[in-house]
Coordinates of C-alpha atoms and ligand atoms in Angstrom, one line a residue:
X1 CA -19.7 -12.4 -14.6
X2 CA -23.3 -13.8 -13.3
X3 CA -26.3 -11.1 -12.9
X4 CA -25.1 -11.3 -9.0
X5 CA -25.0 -7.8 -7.7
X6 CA -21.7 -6.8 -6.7
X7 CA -20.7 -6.2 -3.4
X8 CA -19.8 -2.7 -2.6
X9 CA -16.3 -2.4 -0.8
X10 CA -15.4 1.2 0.5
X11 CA -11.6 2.2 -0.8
X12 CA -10.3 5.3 1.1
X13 CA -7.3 6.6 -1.0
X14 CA -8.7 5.2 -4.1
X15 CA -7.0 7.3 -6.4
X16 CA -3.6 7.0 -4.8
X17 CA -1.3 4.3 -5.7
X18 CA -1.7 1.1 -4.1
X19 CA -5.5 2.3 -3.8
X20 CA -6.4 2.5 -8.1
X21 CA -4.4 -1.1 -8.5
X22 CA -6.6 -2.7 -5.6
X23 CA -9.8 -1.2 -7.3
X24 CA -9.2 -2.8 -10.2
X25 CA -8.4 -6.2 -8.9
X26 CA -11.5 -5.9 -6.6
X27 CA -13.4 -5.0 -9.8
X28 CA -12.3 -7.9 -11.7
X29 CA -12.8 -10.6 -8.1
X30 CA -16.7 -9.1 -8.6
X31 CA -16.6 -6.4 -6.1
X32 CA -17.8 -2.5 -7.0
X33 CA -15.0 -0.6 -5.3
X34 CA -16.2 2.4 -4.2
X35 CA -13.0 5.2 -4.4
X36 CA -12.9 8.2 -1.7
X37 CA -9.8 10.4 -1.6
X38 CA -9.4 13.9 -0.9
X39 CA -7.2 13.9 -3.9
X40 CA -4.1 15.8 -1.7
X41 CA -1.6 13.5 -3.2
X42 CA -3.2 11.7 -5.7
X43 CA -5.4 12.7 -9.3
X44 CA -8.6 12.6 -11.1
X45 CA -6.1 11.1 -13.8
X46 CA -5.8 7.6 -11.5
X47 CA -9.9 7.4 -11.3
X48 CA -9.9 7.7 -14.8
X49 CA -7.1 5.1 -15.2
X50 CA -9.7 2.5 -12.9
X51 CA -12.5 3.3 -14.7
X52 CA -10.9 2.4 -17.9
X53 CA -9.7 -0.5 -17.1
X54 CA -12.8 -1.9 -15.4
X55 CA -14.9 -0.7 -18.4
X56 CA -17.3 0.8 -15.4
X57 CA -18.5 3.9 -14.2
X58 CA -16.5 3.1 -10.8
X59 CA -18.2 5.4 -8.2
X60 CA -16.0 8.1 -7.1
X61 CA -16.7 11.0 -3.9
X62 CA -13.4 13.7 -3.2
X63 CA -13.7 13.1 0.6
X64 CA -11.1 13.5 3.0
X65 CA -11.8 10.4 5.6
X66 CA -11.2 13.5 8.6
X67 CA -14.2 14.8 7.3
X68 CA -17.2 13.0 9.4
X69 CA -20.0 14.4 8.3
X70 CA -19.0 13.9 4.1
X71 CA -17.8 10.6 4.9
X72 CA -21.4 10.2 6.6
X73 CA -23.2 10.3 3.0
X74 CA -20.8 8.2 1.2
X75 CA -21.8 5.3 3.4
X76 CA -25.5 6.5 3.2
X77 CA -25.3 7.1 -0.7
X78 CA -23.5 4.1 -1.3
X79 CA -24.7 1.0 1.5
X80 CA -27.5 0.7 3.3
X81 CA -28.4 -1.2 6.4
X82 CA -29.1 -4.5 4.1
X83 CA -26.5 -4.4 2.3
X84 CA -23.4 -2.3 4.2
X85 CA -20.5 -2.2 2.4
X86 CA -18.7 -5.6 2.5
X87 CA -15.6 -4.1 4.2
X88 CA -13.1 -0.9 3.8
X89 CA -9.8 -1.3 2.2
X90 CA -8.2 2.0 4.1
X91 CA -5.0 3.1 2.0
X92 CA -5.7 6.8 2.7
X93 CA -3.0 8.7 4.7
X94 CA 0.2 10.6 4.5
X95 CA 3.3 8.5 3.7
X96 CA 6.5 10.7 3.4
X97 CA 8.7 9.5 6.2
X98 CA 10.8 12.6 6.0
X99 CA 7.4 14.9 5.4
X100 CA 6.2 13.1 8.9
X101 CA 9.5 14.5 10.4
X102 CA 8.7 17.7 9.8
X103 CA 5.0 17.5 10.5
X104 CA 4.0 15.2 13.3
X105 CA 0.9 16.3 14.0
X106 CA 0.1 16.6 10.7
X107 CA 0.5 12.7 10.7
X108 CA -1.2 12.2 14.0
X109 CA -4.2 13.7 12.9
X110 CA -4.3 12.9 9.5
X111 CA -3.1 9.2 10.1
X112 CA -4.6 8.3 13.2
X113 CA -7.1 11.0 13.6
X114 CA -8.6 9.7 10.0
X115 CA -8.9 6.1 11.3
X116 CA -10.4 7.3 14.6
X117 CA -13.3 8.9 12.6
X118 CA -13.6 6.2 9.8
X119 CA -14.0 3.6 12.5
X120 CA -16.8 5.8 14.1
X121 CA -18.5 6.4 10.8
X122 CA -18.4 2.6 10.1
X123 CA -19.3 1.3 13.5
X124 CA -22.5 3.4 13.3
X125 CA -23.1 1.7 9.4
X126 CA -22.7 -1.7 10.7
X127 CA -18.9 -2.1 8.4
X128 CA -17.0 -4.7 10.6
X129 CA -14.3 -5.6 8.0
X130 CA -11.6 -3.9 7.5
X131 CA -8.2 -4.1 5.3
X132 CA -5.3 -2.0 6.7
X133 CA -2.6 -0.5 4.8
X134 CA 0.0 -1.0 7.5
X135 CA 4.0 -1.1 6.7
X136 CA 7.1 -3.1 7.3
X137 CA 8.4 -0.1 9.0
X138 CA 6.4 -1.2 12.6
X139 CA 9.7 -3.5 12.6
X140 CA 12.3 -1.3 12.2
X141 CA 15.6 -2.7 11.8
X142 CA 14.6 -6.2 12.5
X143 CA 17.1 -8.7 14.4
X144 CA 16.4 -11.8 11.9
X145 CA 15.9 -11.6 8.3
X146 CA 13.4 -12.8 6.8
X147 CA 10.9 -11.2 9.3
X148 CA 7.8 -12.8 10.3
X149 CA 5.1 -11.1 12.0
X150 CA 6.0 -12.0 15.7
X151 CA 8.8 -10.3 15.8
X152 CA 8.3 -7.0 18.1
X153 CA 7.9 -3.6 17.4
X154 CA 11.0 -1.4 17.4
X155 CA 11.0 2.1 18.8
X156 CA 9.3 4.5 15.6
X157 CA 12.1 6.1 13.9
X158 CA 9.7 8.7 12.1
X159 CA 6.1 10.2 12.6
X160 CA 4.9 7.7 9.9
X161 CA 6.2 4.5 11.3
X162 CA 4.3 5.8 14.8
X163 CA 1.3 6.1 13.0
X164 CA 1.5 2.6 11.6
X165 CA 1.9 1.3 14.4
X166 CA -0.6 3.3 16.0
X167 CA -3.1 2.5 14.1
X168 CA -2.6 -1.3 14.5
X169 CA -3.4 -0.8 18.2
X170 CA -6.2 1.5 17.5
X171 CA -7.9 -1.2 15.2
X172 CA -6.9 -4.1 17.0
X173 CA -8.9 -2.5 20.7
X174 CA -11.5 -1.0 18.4
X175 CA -12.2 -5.3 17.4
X176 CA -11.7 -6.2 20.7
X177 CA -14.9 -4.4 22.1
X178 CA -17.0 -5.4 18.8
X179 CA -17.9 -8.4 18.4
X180 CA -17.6 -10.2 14.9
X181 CA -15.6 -7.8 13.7
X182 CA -12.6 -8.7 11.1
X183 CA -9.6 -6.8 10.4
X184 CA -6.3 -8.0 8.4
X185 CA -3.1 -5.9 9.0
X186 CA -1.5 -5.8 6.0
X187 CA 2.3 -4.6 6.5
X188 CA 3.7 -4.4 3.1
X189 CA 7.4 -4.4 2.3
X190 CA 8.2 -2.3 -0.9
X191 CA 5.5 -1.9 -3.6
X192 CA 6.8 -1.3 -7.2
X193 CA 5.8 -1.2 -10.9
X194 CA 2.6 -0.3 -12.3
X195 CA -0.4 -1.9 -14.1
X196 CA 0.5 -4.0 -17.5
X197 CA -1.7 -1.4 -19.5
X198 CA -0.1 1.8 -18.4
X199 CA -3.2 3.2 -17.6
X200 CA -2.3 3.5 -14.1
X201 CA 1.0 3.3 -11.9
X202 CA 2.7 5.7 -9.7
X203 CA 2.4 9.5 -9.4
X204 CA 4.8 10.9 -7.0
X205 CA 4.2 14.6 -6.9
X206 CA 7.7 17.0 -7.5
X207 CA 10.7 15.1 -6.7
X208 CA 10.0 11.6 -5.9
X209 CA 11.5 10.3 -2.0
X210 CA 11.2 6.6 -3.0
X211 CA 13.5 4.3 -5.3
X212 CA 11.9 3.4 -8.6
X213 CA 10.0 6.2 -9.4
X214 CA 13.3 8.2 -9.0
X215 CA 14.6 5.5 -10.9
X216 CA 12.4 5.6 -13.8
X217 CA 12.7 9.5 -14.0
X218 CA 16.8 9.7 -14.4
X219 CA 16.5 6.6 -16.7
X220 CA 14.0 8.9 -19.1
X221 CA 16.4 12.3 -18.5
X222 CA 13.7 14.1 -16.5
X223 CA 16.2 13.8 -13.4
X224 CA 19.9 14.1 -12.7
X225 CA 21.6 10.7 -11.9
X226 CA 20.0 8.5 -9.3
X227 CA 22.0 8.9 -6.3
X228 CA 22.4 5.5 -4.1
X229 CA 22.3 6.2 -0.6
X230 CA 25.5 4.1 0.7
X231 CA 27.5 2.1 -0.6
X232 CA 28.9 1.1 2.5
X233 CA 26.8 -1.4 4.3
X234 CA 27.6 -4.5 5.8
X235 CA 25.6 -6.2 2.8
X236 CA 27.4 -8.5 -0.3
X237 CA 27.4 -5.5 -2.6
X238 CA 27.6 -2.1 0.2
X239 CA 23.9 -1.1 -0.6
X240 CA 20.8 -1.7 1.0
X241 CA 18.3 -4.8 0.8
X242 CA 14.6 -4.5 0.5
X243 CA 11.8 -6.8 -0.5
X244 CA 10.3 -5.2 -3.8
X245 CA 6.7 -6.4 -4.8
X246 CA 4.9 -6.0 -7.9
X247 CA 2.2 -3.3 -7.1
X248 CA -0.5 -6.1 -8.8
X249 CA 0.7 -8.5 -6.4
X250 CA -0.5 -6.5 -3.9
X251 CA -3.8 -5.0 -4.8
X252 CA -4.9 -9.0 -5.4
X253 CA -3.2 -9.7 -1.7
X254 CA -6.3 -7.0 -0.7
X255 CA -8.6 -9.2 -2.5
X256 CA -7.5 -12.2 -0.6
X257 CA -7.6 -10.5 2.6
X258 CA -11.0 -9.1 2.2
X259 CA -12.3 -12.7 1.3
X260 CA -10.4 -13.9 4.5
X261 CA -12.2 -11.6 6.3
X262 CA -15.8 -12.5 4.6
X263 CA -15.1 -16.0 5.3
X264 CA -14.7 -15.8 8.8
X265 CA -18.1 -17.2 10.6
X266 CA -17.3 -16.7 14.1
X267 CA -19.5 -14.5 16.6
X268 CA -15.3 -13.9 17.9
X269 CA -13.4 -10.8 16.6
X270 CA -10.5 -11.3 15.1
X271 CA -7.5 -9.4 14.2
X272 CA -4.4 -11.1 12.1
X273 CA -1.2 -9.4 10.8
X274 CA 0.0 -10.3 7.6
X275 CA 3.3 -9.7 5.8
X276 CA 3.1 -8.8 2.4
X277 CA 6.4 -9.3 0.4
X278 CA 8.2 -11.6 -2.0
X279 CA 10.2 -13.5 1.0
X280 CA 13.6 -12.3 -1.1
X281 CA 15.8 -9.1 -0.4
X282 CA 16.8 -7.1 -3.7
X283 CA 20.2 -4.7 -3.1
X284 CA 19.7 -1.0 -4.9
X285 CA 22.4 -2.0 -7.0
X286 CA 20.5 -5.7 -7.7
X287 CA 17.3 -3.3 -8.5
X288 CA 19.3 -0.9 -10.9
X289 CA 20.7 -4.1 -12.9
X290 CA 17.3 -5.4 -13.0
X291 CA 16.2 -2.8 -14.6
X292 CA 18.4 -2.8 -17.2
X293 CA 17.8 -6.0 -17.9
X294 CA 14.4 -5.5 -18.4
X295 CA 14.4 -2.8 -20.5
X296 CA 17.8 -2.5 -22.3
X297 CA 17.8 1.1 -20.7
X298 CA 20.8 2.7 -18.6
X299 CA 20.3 4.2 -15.0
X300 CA 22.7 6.7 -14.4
X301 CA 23.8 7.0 -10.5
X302 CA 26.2 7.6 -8.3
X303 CA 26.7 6.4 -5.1
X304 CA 26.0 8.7 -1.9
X305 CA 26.0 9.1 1.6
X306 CA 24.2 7.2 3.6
X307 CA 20.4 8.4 4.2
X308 CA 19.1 9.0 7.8
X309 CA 16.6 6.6 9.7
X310 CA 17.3 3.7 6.4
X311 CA 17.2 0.5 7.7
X312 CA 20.1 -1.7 6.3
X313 CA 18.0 -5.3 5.1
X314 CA 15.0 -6.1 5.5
X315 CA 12.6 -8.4 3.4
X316 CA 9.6 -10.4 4.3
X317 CA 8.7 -13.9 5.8
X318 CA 4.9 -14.3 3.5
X319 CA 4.5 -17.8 4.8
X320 CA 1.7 -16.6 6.9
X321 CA -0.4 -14.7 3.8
X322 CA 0.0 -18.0 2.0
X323 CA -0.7 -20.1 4.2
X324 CA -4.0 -18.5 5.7
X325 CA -5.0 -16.5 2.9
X326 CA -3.7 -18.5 0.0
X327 CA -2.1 -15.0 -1.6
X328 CA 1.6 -15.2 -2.8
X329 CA 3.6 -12.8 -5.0
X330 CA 3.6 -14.1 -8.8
X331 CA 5.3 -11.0 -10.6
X332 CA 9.6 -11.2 -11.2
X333 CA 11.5 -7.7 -9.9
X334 CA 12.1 -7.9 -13.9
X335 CA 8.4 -7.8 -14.4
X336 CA 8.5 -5.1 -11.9
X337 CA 11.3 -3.0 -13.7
X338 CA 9.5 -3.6 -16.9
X339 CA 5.9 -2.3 -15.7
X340 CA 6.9 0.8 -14.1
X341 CA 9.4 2.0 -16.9
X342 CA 6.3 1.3 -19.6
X343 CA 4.4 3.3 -17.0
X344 CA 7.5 6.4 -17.4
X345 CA 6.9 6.3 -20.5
X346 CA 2.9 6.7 -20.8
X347 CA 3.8 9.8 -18.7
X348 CA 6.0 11.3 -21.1
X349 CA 3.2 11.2 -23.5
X350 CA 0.4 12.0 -21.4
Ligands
UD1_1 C1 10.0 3.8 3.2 C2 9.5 3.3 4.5 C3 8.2 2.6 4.3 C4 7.2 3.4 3.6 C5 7.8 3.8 2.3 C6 6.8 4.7 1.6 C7 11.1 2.9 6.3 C8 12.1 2.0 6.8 N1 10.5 2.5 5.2 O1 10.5 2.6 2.5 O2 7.7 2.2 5.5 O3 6.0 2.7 3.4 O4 9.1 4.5 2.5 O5 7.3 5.9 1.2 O6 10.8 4.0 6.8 N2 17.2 4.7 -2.3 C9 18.3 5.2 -2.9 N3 18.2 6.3 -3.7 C10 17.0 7.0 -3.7 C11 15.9 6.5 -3.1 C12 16.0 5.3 -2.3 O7 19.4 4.6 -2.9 O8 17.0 8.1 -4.4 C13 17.3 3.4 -1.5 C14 17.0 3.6 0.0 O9 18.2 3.9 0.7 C15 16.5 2.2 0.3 C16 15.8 1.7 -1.0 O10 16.3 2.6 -2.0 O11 17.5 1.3 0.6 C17 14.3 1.9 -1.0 O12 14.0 3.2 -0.6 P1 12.5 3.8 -0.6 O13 11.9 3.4 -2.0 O14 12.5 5.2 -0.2 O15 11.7 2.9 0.4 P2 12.0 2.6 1.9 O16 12.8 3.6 2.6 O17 12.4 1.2 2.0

């Protein structure tokens, strides 16, 4: 690394999943990522985790992003009207689809309420690029596999997917009446596995909603067996496809996209969606057996009822991220497997 300083990026929800990976890519592309979360879903034990692995004292402020007047003094304690922060990676909000069910405007305010006032905070800093954590779910059950990121929005069938797409409107007219301002919508298909080191990965809180973490607990006893939810779909083997990337893949597709957005030199805003996903659909069962094969382990399951609001296949189109931001996913599902099971297991130490 040259004596150049680094340039600061602000991470919201950078001690959450996707949020500690991307911190540590950024760190390692020559960025200082600076984490704020309000640490509702996410722990001290993930900052730790970045730090460690970026040999750094990574700067760290518990802020919730609804919180105006503390999310103030991180950009005044951190950037400075010569050197604002480079952009905002924004990964903090709620993200249980069945939580959002019972909590819309919990969601509303948290999701969208949270972007409203980071925006503010920005605009008034002089931050005009920003990196959105947005979701395949603004497709819902898409008419053509692989999706691309034409294809329409389908009705929200949950709180959460609403405030995706909400907040892709929100950003997109907040660019329209600012000009020079860059934001890349990053919808991401299904993030998995954990860093090669083990010092961070996934930390689902009670009983895990999502696949592999639930996955990884009933292979290492902690859980009953893994129940599959439907067996029955019109799909080769009854169960349902999704586009799994590695969680590493996808931090470094925020590094790209922040350089995307540093690259642009036009006085024009500009807006882009990008799809971030493997381009090939993985079946539960395909993702059990990949597992195995990865790590010699067995996943006990049975196979269930369907589960309400699931979408039957989707995976990605990525041609667009590799074509304009020259990102594509590297990592094997088997890489995948193998990552977040060496992760289980850290845990079981820890
Ligand atoms: C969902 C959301 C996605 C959101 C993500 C984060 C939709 C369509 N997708 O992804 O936008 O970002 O959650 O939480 O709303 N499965 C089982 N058994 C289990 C758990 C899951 O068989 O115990 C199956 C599901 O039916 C699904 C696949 O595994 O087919 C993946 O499920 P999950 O990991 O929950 O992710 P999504 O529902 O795809």
């Amino acid at each position: 690394m040259s004596d150049t300083p680094r340039l600061p990026v602000l991470v919201t929800g950078g001690a959450g999943y996707i949020g500690s990976h991307t911190a540590v890519a950024l760190y390692e592309a020559g960025f200082l990522p600076v984490l704020l979360d309000n640490l509702h879903n996410s722990s001290l034990q993930a900052v730790e985790g970045v730090k460690t692995l970026c040999e750094a004292d990574v700067p760290f402020a518990q802020v919730d992003v609804c919180d105006r007047e503390a999310l103030s003094s991180v950009f005044e304690q951190h950037s400075s009207e010569d050197a604002p922060f480079a952009g905002i990676l924004h990964f903090a909000a709620h993200k249980a689809v069945g939580e959002s069910v019972a909590h819309p405007a919990m969601y509303a305010s948290n999701n969208v309420g949270g972007l409203g006032t980071l925006l503010e905070v920005a605009e008034s800093h002089g931050v005009r690029n920003v990196v959105f954590s947005s979701s395949c779910t603004v497709y819902g059950e898409p008419e053509t596999v692989p999706v691309n990121e034409d294809a329409p929005f389908q009705h929200a069938e949950s709180p959460y997917g609403w405030t995706k797409q909400a907040s892709e409107r929100v950003l997109a007219d907040h660019a329209a009446t600012h000009p020079a301002h860059r934001v890349a919508l990053l919808r991401y298909f299904n993030p998995v596995g954990a860093h090669p080191s083990a010092a961070i990965g996934e930390l689902p809180l009670g009983v895990p909603n999502n696949l592999v973490p639930f996955l990884t607990q009933a292979a290492a006893g902690i859980r009953g067996a893994l129940t599959v939810f439907g067996g029955d779909y019109p799909t080769a083997d009854g169960t349902c496809i999704r586009d799994y990337l590695h969680v590493m893949d996808l931090a470094e597709a925020h590094v790209s996209a922040l350089q995307w957005c540093l690259a642009q030199d036009s006085e024009a805003h500009v807006v882009r969606a990008f799809n971030l996903g493997t381009g090939q659909g993985a079946s539960v069962l395909e993702v059990i057996e990949a597992f195995e094969r990865a790590t010699g382990e067995t996943v006990p399951h049975t196979m269930g009822d369907r589960r309400a609001g699931d979408v039957m296949a989707i995976w990605a189109d990525p041609s667009r991220a590799e074509k304009e931001l020259g990102w594509s996913a590297k990592r094997s599902l088997e890489t995948s497997m193998a990552d977040a099971w060496r992760w289980q297991q850290a845990l079981k130490t820890r």
